[in-house]
XYZ file of C-alpha atoms in Angstrom:
659
model
C 105.198 38.410 123.834
C 108.920 38.138 123.317
C 111.323 37.422 125.875
C 113.083 40.999 125.069
C 109.472 43.207 125.310
C 109.171 40.773 128.792
C 112.333 42.161 130.191
C 111.711 45.863 129.307
C 109.738 46.891 131.852
C 112.209 44.477 134.255
C 114.877 46.263 133.487
C 113.044 49.611 133.521
C 111.821 48.986 137.008
C 115.719 47.768 137.839
C 117.166 50.986 136.576
C 114.546 53.129 138.570
C 115.661 51.271 141.930
C 118.824 51.643 140.805
C 118.504 55.393 140.569
C 116.362 56.165 143.550
C 119.283 56.345 145.655
C 121.162 58.856 143.216
C 120.903 62.308 144.114
C 119.409 64.245 140.568
C 119.234 67.765 139.984
C 115.656 69.270 140.886
C 114.400 70.084 137.409
C 111.092 73.019 137.834
C 107.988 71.635 135.857
C 107.816 73.299 132.900
C 104.857 75.990 132.858
C 102.458 74.789 129.957
C 101.713 77.289 127.509
C 97.833 78.449 127.421
C 95.849 77.464 124.528
C 95.903 79.755 121.519
C 92.615 80.994 122.673
C 90.508 82.746 119.262
C 91.056 87.032 119.602
C 87.945 87.682 121.814
C 89.050 91.728 121.827
C 86.037 92.013 124.342
C 88.131 90.474 127.226
C 90.972 93.225 126.137
C 91.621 96.553 128.371
C 93.856 98.835 126.907
C 95.343 101.255 129.099
C 96.910 104.551 128.113
C 98.222 106.128 131.459
C 99.167 109.803 131.280
C 100.266 112.927 133.741
C 96.796 114.535 133.302
C 94.861 112.533 131.934
C 93.982 108.483 132.086
C 92.637 106.792 128.964
C 90.935 103.340 129.355
C 88.316 101.057 128.064
C 87.715 97.423 126.004
C 89.944 96.958 122.880
C 86.282 97.072 120.929
C 85.227 100.706 122.237
C 84.842 103.584 119.602
C 86.532 105.684 122.745
C 88.157 104.797 125.652
C 86.901 106.174 129.222
C 88.781 109.724 129.801
C 89.377 111.028 133.366
C 91.808 112.926 135.495
C 94.717 111.058 136.388
C 93.738 112.235 139.628
C 93.163 110.816 143.354
C 91.725 112.134 147.043
C 92.365 110.407 150.009
C 91.333 111.375 153.309
C 93.646 111.812 156.159
C 94.022 108.780 158.549
C 94.604 111.606 161.331
C 92.669 114.438 162.286
C 94.801 118.177 162.019
C 96.991 116.732 159.266
C 98.369 119.160 156.967
C 96.710 119.090 153.411
C 98.867 118.346 150.668
C 98.627 118.434 147.239
C 100.617 117.663 144.059
C 101.302 120.553 141.744
C 99.575 120.923 138.900
C 100.989 124.296 136.423
C 104.017 124.752 138.881
C 106.570 123.273 139.053
C 110.251 123.326 140.351
C 112.826 125.319 139.108
C 110.267 128.575 138.303
C 111.230 130.677 141.663
C 114.579 130.874 141.197
C 116.824 134.837 140.999
C 117.202 133.694 137.290
C 113.841 132.539 136.418
C 112.263 135.874 135.548
C 115.366 136.558 133.419
C 115.359 133.788 131.511
C 111.809 134.436 130.837
C 112.260 137.968 129.335
C 114.968 136.890 126.953
C 113.037 133.916 125.743
C 110.072 136.729 125.411
C 112.581 138.506 123.230
C 113.447 135.930 120.780
C 109.254 134.834 121.324
C 108.703 138.554 120.264
C 111.418 138.711 117.643
C 110.499 135.943 115.581
C 106.559 137.215 115.736
C 107.329 140.971 114.378
C 110.143 139.819 111.985
C 106.865 137.766 110.364
C 105.874 139.736 106.917
C 101.982 139.868 106.957
C 99.977 139.458 103.691
C 100.458 143.012 101.899
C 104.235 142.615 102.618
C 104.718 144.737 105.497
C 106.007 144.169 108.845
C 104.341 144.745 112.096
C 104.797 147.416 114.147
C 105.603 146.167 117.764
C 104.021 148.439 121.170
C 104.298 148.497 124.807
C 100.707 147.481 125.969
C 100.307 150.501 128.598
C 96.684 151.064 126.497
C 94.929 147.219 126.823
C 96.678 147.610 130.417
C 95.070 150.725 131.280
C 91.815 149.471 129.811
C 92.115 145.449 131.570
C 93.266 147.114 135.061
C 89.833 149.119 135.429
C 87.632 146.095 134.761
C 85.429 144.663 137.356
C 83.870 141.493 137.293
C 80.277 141.669 136.216
C 77.817 139.538 138.539
C 75.673 136.360 136.027
C 74.149 134.621 138.913
C 74.420 134.789 142.722
C 74.689 130.815 142.429
C 77.212 129.368 140.462
C 75.701 126.297 139.448
C 79.013 124.613 140.289
C 79.252 121.966 143.481
C 81.951 120.929 145.931
C 81.903 117.058 145.849
C 79.742 115.817 148.604
C 82.256 114.476 151.052
C 79.408 114.159 154.061
C 80.131 110.042 154.444
C 83.800 110.404 154.774
C 84.662 108.271 151.515
C 88.358 106.477 151.774
C 89.477 108.144 148.245
C 87.977 109.850 145.224
C 88.931 109.659 141.570
C 88.953 112.088 138.905
C 86.629 114.921 138.517
C 85.256 114.468 142.178
C 88.892 114.960 143.239
C 89.250 118.048 141.442
C 86.045 119.532 143.042
C 87.384 118.571 146.253
C 87.357 121.014 148.973
C 90.495 122.787 150.354
C 88.886 122.707 153.595
C 88.189 118.893 153.912
C 90.930 116.626 154.775
C 91.931 115.394 151.750
C 95.324 114.903 149.898
C 95.481 115.152 146.390
C 98.106 113.126 143.998
C 98.834 112.662 140.546
C 100.998 109.653 140.237
C 102.464 109.978 137.566
C 104.277 113.545 136.200
C 106.088 113.454 133.083
C 105.866 110.537 131.836
C 107.129 108.806 135.217
C 106.127 107.854 138.265
C 105.606 110.820 140.440
C 108.169 109.923 143.526
C 108.862 112.614 145.778
C 109.570 113.116 149.900
C 106.146 114.160 150.276
C 103.176 112.453 151.914
C 101.977 109.593 149.198
C 105.556 109.941 147.151
C 106.914 106.347 147.854
C 106.941 103.832 145.407
C 104.557 101.741 147.240
C 101.906 104.898 147.635
C 102.164 106.086 144.010
C 101.480 102.205 143.254
C 98.643 101.850 145.311
C 96.795 105.199 143.825
C 97.734 103.953 140.039
C 95.772 100.197 141.380
C 93.067 102.180 143.280
C 92.460 104.767 140.415
C 92.611 101.987 137.676
C 90.150 99.525 139.642
C 87.621 102.425 140.266
C 87.487 103.221 136.521
C 87.132 99.462 135.420
C 84.040 99.387 138.080
C 82.494 101.937 137.700
C 83.027 103.092 134.033
C 83.680 99.838 132.132
C 80.918 97.677 134.753
C 83.443 95.190 134.999
C 83.719 93.652 138.290
C 87.873 92.901 139.930
C 86.847 89.371 140.849
C 86.361 88.873 136.678
C 89.985 90.176 135.870
C 90.626 86.390 135.659
C 89.015 86.696 132.718
C 90.552 90.060 130.983
C 93.646 90.862 129.555
C 95.861 94.075 128.921
C 97.784 96.168 126.982
C 99.853 98.683 128.520
C 101.085 101.645 126.948
C 104.848 103.104 128.490
C 106.839 106.248 127.047
C 109.423 105.630 124.876
C 111.846 106.747 127.010
C 110.756 104.422 130.298
C 112.117 103.755 133.517
C 112.318 98.994 133.581
C 111.930 99.560 137.610
C 108.349 101.162 137.253
C 107.322 99.168 134.412
C 108.484 96.018 135.581
C 106.177 97.348 139.217
C 103.059 98.217 137.344
C 102.899 95.101 135.456
C 103.485 92.399 138.480
C 100.896 94.735 140.088
C 98.198 94.476 136.711
C 99.154 90.435 136.762
C 99.870 89.576 140.506
C 97.160 92.200 141.919
C 94.815 93.223 140.376
C 94.169 89.926 138.936
C 94.690 90.030 134.401
C 95.490 87.052 133.304
C 98.185 88.035 130.647
C 99.516 91.375 130.083
C 101.821 92.925 126.778
C 103.603 95.779 127.351
C 104.177 98.652 124.513
C 105.521 101.747 123.465
C 103.750 105.012 122.716
C 105.144 105.835 119.623
C 104.613 102.393 117.645
C 101.130 102.547 118.944
C 100.533 106.599 117.195
C 101.902 104.336 114.466
C 99.104 101.984 114.150
C 96.631 104.161 115.164
C 97.385 106.311 112.582
C 98.000 104.280 110.136
C 101.143 104.733 108.707
C 104.505 102.561 108.243
C 107.062 105.350 109.103
C 107.181 108.825 110.996
C 109.169 110.944 113.193
C 106.301 110.580 115.940
C 106.073 113.496 118.036
C 103.860 113.452 121.446
C 103.074 116.611 123.166
C 101.575 115.978 126.661
C 100.379 117.807 129.658
C 104.152 117.526 131.266
C 106.305 116.334 128.950
C 107.185 116.116 125.370
C 108.838 112.859 123.542
C 109.886 112.858 120.153
C 110.758 109.553 118.514
C 111.809 108.117 115.007
C 109.536 104.762 114.008
C 110.485 103.083 110.868
C 107.948 99.542 110.178
C 106.829 99.222 113.904
C 110.648 99.483 115.657
C 111.032 102.403 117.473
C 114.844 103.428 117.171
C 116.248 103.829 120.478
C 119.040 106.522 119.410
C 116.022 108.577 118.314
C 114.311 108.786 121.319
C 113.731 112.610 123.356
C 112.019 113.704 126.202
C 111.593 117.416 126.669
C 110.494 117.789 130.387
C 107.449 120.665 129.089
C 104.051 120.503 127.760
C 100.782 121.768 128.027
C 101.182 122.808 130.963
C 104.022 125.139 131.014
C 102.166 126.979 127.627
C 99.435 127.509 130.262
C 101.047 128.332 133.148
C 103.081 131.113 130.013
C 99.967 132.614 129.196
C 98.846 133.309 132.237
C 102.098 135.125 132.959
C 101.572 137.130 129.727
C 98.152 138.075 130.440
C 99.662 139.137 133.875
C 101.750 141.333 131.954
C 98.550 142.836 129.820
C 96.332 143.961 133.338
C 94.710 140.375 133.887
C 91.433 140.898 135.786
C 90.446 138.010 137.217
C 92.907 139.149 140.174
C 92.606 135.910 142.049
C 93.721 133.743 140.293
C 96.151 131.444 141.792
C 98.668 129.062 140.586
C 97.658 126.474 143.510
C 94.522 126.253 143.004
C 92.911 123.314 140.857
C 89.806 125.080 139.916
C 91.442 128.007 138.631
C 94.554 126.154 136.444
C 91.077 124.805 134.770
C 90.026 128.187 133.977
C 93.459 128.890 132.463
C 93.411 125.565 130.482
C 90.128 126.248 129.076
C 91.263 130.030 128.258
C 94.954 128.388 126.398
C 92.351 126.300 124.003
C 90.459 129.166 123.677
C 92.505 131.675 123.404
C 95.515 130.263 121.977
C 97.098 130.063 118.103
C 99.545 129.827 115.972
C 98.244 132.215 113.495
C 100.729 134.849 112.736
C 98.865 135.651 109.515
C 95.666 136.844 111.256
C 93.548 134.023 113.077
C 91.861 134.635 116.185
C 90.245 132.070 118.505
C 88.423 132.997 121.315
C 86.278 131.629 124.504
C 83.249 134.330 124.201
C 84.042 137.112 121.901
C 82.201 140.595 120.761
C 82.626 142.278 117.307
C 84.697 144.946 117.567
C 82.201 146.867 114.646
C 78.665 145.360 115.553
C 78.742 144.501 118.932
C 77.555 141.093 118.326
C 78.093 138.483 121.052
C 79.100 135.502 119.516
C 78.098 131.965 121.311
C 80.637 130.667 124.273
C 82.851 127.204 123.020
C 83.183 128.577 119.235
C 85.931 129.762 117.425
C 85.806 132.769 115.629
C 88.506 133.192 112.477
C 88.695 137.001 111.446
C 89.764 137.880 107.553
C 92.943 139.457 107.874
C 91.218 143.043 106.873
C 88.209 142.101 109.463
C 90.911 142.690 112.490
C 90.638 146.101 113.860
C 92.772 147.372 116.608
C 91.876 146.105 120.062
C 89.980 142.798 121.052
C 87.262 142.214 123.533
C 87.190 138.718 124.973
C 85.065 137.565 127.664
C 85.535 134.852 129.565
C 83.088 133.445 133.139
C 84.803 131.639 136.228
C 82.146 129.478 138.310
C 83.495 128.383 141.167
C 81.611 126.539 143.897
C 80.040 128.297 146.467
C 80.604 131.764 144.475
C 78.996 133.549 142.187
C 78.932 133.136 138.517
C 81.498 136.360 137.545
C 81.679 137.412 133.641
C 85.034 139.436 133.282
C 85.906 141.368 129.963
C 89.756 140.994 128.631
C 91.238 143.526 126.312
C 94.339 141.559 124.385
C 96.116 143.249 120.970
C 95.824 141.540 117.565
C 97.465 142.573 114.273
C 95.870 144.827 111.312
C 97.151 143.986 108.241
C 97.407 147.693 106.502
C 100.059 150.030 105.371
C 99.084 152.317 108.344
C 100.898 152.114 112.145
C 98.083 150.967 114.780
C 99.158 150.641 118.125
C 98.967 147.008 118.830
C 100.224 144.795 121.586
C 101.983 142.285 121.513
C 99.736 138.856 120.598
C 99.779 136.659 124.063
C 97.420 134.121 122.232
C 100.833 133.434 119.993
C 103.646 134.226 122.817
C 102.387 131.832 124.625
C 102.572 128.137 122.034
C 105.645 130.397 120.820
C 106.899 129.121 123.932
C 107.401 125.513 122.990
C 109.911 126.242 120.170
C 111.718 128.815 122.704
C 111.223 127.196 125.794
C 113.579 129.891 127.915
C 110.490 131.562 127.931
C 109.206 129.270 130.798
C 112.023 130.110 133.009
C 112.917 126.736 134.179
C 116.475 126.791 135.641
C 118.171 124.275 137.232
C 115.890 120.983 136.137
C 116.916 118.894 133.697
C 114.781 119.545 130.476
C 115.836 117.353 127.716
C 116.717 113.942 128.731
C 117.873 110.755 126.583
C 117.813 106.835 126.766
C 119.586 105.645 129.559
C 121.645 102.510 130.033
C 120.049 99.817 131.815
C 121.575 99.393 135.256
C 120.386 95.760 135.743
C 118.287 93.677 137.410
C 119.214 90.880 139.979
C 116.126 89.153 138.691
C 117.362 89.132 134.923
C 120.908 87.884 135.165
C 121.448 87.464 131.023
C 120.570 91.530 130.736
C 122.523 93.583 128.166
C 125.412 93.647 130.302
C 126.082 89.995 130.097
C 125.316 90.037 126.645
C 127.911 92.921 126.237
C 130.465 91.241 128.452
C 130.353 88.052 126.702
C 129.705 89.001 123.127
C 133.341 91.114 124.085
C 134.738 87.823 125.128
C 134.079 85.918 122.282
C 135.685 88.435 120.378
C 138.545 88.706 122.101
C 139.066 84.808 121.644
C 137.887 84.587 118.193
C 140.803 87.033 117.314
C 143.273 85.096 119.720
C 142.652 82.160 117.830
C 143.107 83.732 114.173
C 146.205 85.319 115.432
C 147.219 81.738 116.779
C 146.305 80.620 113.228
C 148.359 82.999 111.009
C 151.538 82.604 113.598
C 152.202 78.765 114.136
C 155.545 78.928 115.003
C 155.153 81.640 117.774
C 156.649 81.307 120.918
C 154.986 80.616 124.212
C 156.662 83.655 125.824
C 154.795 85.612 122.918
C 151.751 83.655 122.806
C 151.790 84.186 127.111
C 152.002 88.029 126.234
C 149.771 88.279 123.280
C 147.103 86.820 125.789
C 148.151 89.002 128.720
C 147.814 91.976 126.524
C 144.005 90.677 125.189
C 142.683 90.262 128.923
C 143.783 93.310 130.106
C 142.229 94.920 126.704
C 139.139 93.051 127.403
C 139.082 94.426 131.289
C 139.870 98.062 129.916
C 136.400 97.710 127.492
C 134.630 96.120 129.878
C 135.441 98.995 132.519
C 134.251 101.646 129.553
C 131.150 100.079 128.865
C 129.802 99.881 132.379
C 130.708 103.584 132.500
C 128.929 105.153 129.571
C 126.020 105.714 131.032
C 124.865 108.301 129.179
C 123.199 106.854 126.416
C 121.772 103.424 126.215
C 123.239 101.772 122.980
C 120.960 99.004 120.907
C 121.471 95.992 119.268
C 122.477 97.260 116.136
C 125.404 99.830 117.318
C 127.767 97.676 116.988
C 127.305 98.137 113.347
C 127.873 101.710 113.430
C 131.056 103.649 112.003
C 133.084 105.133 114.989
C 133.156 108.396 113.569
C 129.057 108.008 113.643
C 129.030 106.940 117.187
C 131.763 109.637 118.301
C 129.358 112.238 116.669
C 126.354 110.374 118.454
C 127.660 110.545 121.949
C 128.837 114.052 121.763
C 125.466 114.954 120.671
C 124.306 113.446 124.161
C 126.864 115.157 126.353
C 125.680 118.454 124.654
C 121.860 118.520 124.204
C 120.982 116.269 127.592
C 120.034 118.678 129.901
C 119.619 121.817 127.928
C 116.396 123.500 126.936
C 116.146 122.504 123.325
C 112.730 123.780 121.131
C 110.457 121.646 119.234
C 111.690 121.979 116.337
C 115.635 121.524 117.132
C 113.957 118.258 119.147
C 112.547 117.180 115.751
C 115.884 117.352 113.803
C 118.274 116.101 115.960
C 115.978 113.102 116.588
C 115.948 112.393 113.016
C 119.851 113.510 112.490
C 120.267 110.565 114.864
C 119.312 108.065 112.579
C 121.225 105.456 111.288
C 121.151 106.375 107.546
C 120.182 108.789 104.856
C 117.284 107.163 103.459
C 115.702 106.461 107.052
C 116.723 110.431 107.566
C 114.657 111.172 104.061
C 111.198 108.916 105.186
C 111.528 110.549 108.676
C 111.625 114.084 107.037
C 108.850 113.647 104.994
C 106.329 112.082 107.546
C 106.320 114.082 110.824
C 103.177 112.791 113.203
C 102.147 115.035 116.052
C 99.717 113.114 118.457
C 99.331 114.563 122.271
C 96.548 117.416 123.152
C 99.582 119.488 124.068
C 99.361 121.086 120.322
C 95.888 121.353 119.267
C 96.467 125.281 118.159
C 94.928 126.534 114.801
C 97.662 126.374 112.058
C 99.852 124.472 114.454
C 100.742 122.464 111.578
C 101.608 124.714 108.764
C 104.075 126.843 111.472
C 105.863 123.457 112.671
C 106.431 122.588 108.461
C 107.674 125.814 108.102
C 109.883 125.676 111.215
C 111.443 122.611 109.814
C 111.541 123.322 106.622
C 113.613 126.289 107.453
C 116.372 124.295 109.492
C 116.429 121.108 108.089
C 119.488 120.597 106.292
C 120.456 121.623 102.984
C 121.642 118.678 101.601
C 117.966 117.077 102.394
C 116.465 119.982 101.243
C 117.017 119.411 97.734
C 116.244 115.116 97.802
C 112.805 115.628 100.445
C 110.317 116.197 97.784
C 107.632 117.030 100.659
C 108.100 117.993 104.784
C 103.930 116.829 105.577
C 103.399 117.595 109.312
C 100.041 115.111 109.914
C 98.457 116.191 113.159
C 95.013 114.840 112.529
C 95.253 111.572 110.626
C 92.133 109.993 109.523
C 90.613 113.228 111.493
C 90.799 111.610 114.940
C 91.360 113.467 118.151
C 94.964 113.328 118.220
C 94.966 112.782 121.984
C 93.358 108.983 121.135
C 95.480 107.775 118.465
C 98.002 105.526 120.645
C 95.056 104.508 122.441
C 93.521 103.463 119.184
C 96.884 102.213 117.879
C 96.578 100.160 121.666
C 93.141 98.842 120.694
C 94.282 97.807 117.218
C 96.922 96.329 118.790
C 94.885 93.731 120.358
C 92.954 92.222 117.306
C 96.296 91.295 115.250
C 96.964 87.376 115.459
C 100.625 88.449 115.667
C 100.443 89.777 118.996
C 99.211 86.347 119.985
C 102.669 85.650 120.579
C 103.237 88.789 122.776
C 101.263 88.124 125.565
C 102.913 87.891 129.557
C 100.493 85.385 131.083
C 100.088 85.558 134.789
C 101.931 82.004 135.725
C 104.957 83.123 133.405
C 105.174 86.013 135.515
C 105.111 84.510 138.365
C 107.962 81.985 137.848
C 110.129 83.950 135.555
C 109.169 87.225 136.778
C 110.927 90.456 134.501
C 112.597 88.350 132.404
C 109.391 88.007 130.200
C 109.529 91.489 129.038
C 113.087 90.623 127.459
C 111.677 87.809 125.672
C 108.260 88.782 124.527
C 108.330 92.362 124.284
C 108.985 94.077 120.540
C 111.106 96.447 121.751
C 115.122 96.091 123.154
C 114.073 95.581 127.092
């Protein structure tokens, strides 16, 4: 060994002794990245939490497990009043202006229906519905069986909570509160019992844990071997997403998580590359343009109405026609189920003469159809008023059979007595939301600017401020180079003006909370940015019809080429628009209202409602399951140890969308 080699360890020891007395900065130990194991989709759980339904399953499952997203919690003390979250009822319906607005909306719906020509070229003849109303008021239910077969949930063993269907069938006399943890795509925070953030997160944890154990047969102690994909709305609340991620990783114990948007996963599930995604759910409707796996932030819209509002509208229309089930109450969950089944069976968007019903009797031969089938009449087969039947089966009550007479259309030249078609009017309310009668409520919302998070100091506010400051410094440096002989006074004055301009710009940026500016908005022309911000102030808060919302979302795209792509492909997912001929009806509305300049260049407006013949309610979940199998997703996982150390900053680092 040479002298130099012997001296090296001695010098190292001396340096170490010298540095022992010196205070060095504490450098946190690096968190080792978990090894990139092969994709094991069996150990990935995809969670799609909806307002009314929860869909959860392994990524390898053909279909997810689905239950009502509802929990019943037992009172801790006896004698407490029972609280039940609203389902079909909502705020803004009992105002004095509600009925007037509803009537005005119905007039627009009737005008749209009756102005449409029939197949023989004539127009329908609207007549007041006294004939059907007088018939329905005389109807009394027939008793099919003294035992309906439906049972209340057994609570004799006093369970602490009940989930899903069991919660729906809890006897109102039992001491249980019923909670929907998610309403209109957001956590259901309110001032009533169980409405705090802690209580809502506890409900989510209990429901999801119950489904994992009972339906997926995954024990909670084994979740450390599993990872999950959480699907969130396009317009999301950052604080809510942060709390849900923290719950899944730190409380439930998943080893890793990916957070992705519903619209992008809908694209994966449908196999499309670019489309305007329309997600019509039970509580809300969202519209967003997606191109090559990227959700354009400026195009996102959230409409505060959905399938439950159509159900309530149908109930109101049937009441006008003398609905024979007079004990029906919108506050009763079981009655809400009956109305939802009637909507799924009666409601349609076929203005040419298709009729869908639960159980019907042919007016000519009297043949009774089998329940839960769809009957389509040709235009010549419809004659006069149609008689329908439906059953009500409630626990501890007899099974009742009701008859209901509703109007139809006869496509012939002679005038007939016809009831305005309630089955068509109800889903038409999606295009004329004034028919819902909701007042003093925010009905349309867009992506808002983040208010910042103390755990994420390098957020968009920091980036905008530093970018603006760098631009000002670069501009000042360029000016100094251009004017090398400028006096010190002029330089100081220019610097002062630059600083004041920067301060004004910062103040303006922090106060513009109406719309969240995306990363490429700085490249947007000033005229386009002004037009978009004017549209925000004009539309946000107003009740936009579904077709107008789609057109507005497409119009917010940055280029004409992108707009052309979106007009050529409109993807409809969710269960709120599963009406007969809804695809053709929506296509007709978009074609009639799209700008003439695009009408000339767009070859075809294609509305896709069932891609690959899949259930539109499962497309988003299917996309999340497909995402779990891609090699590119290996870089997107946020692991438990990373979240524990860095928190929400990991979402900004790993999320595929601008957090």
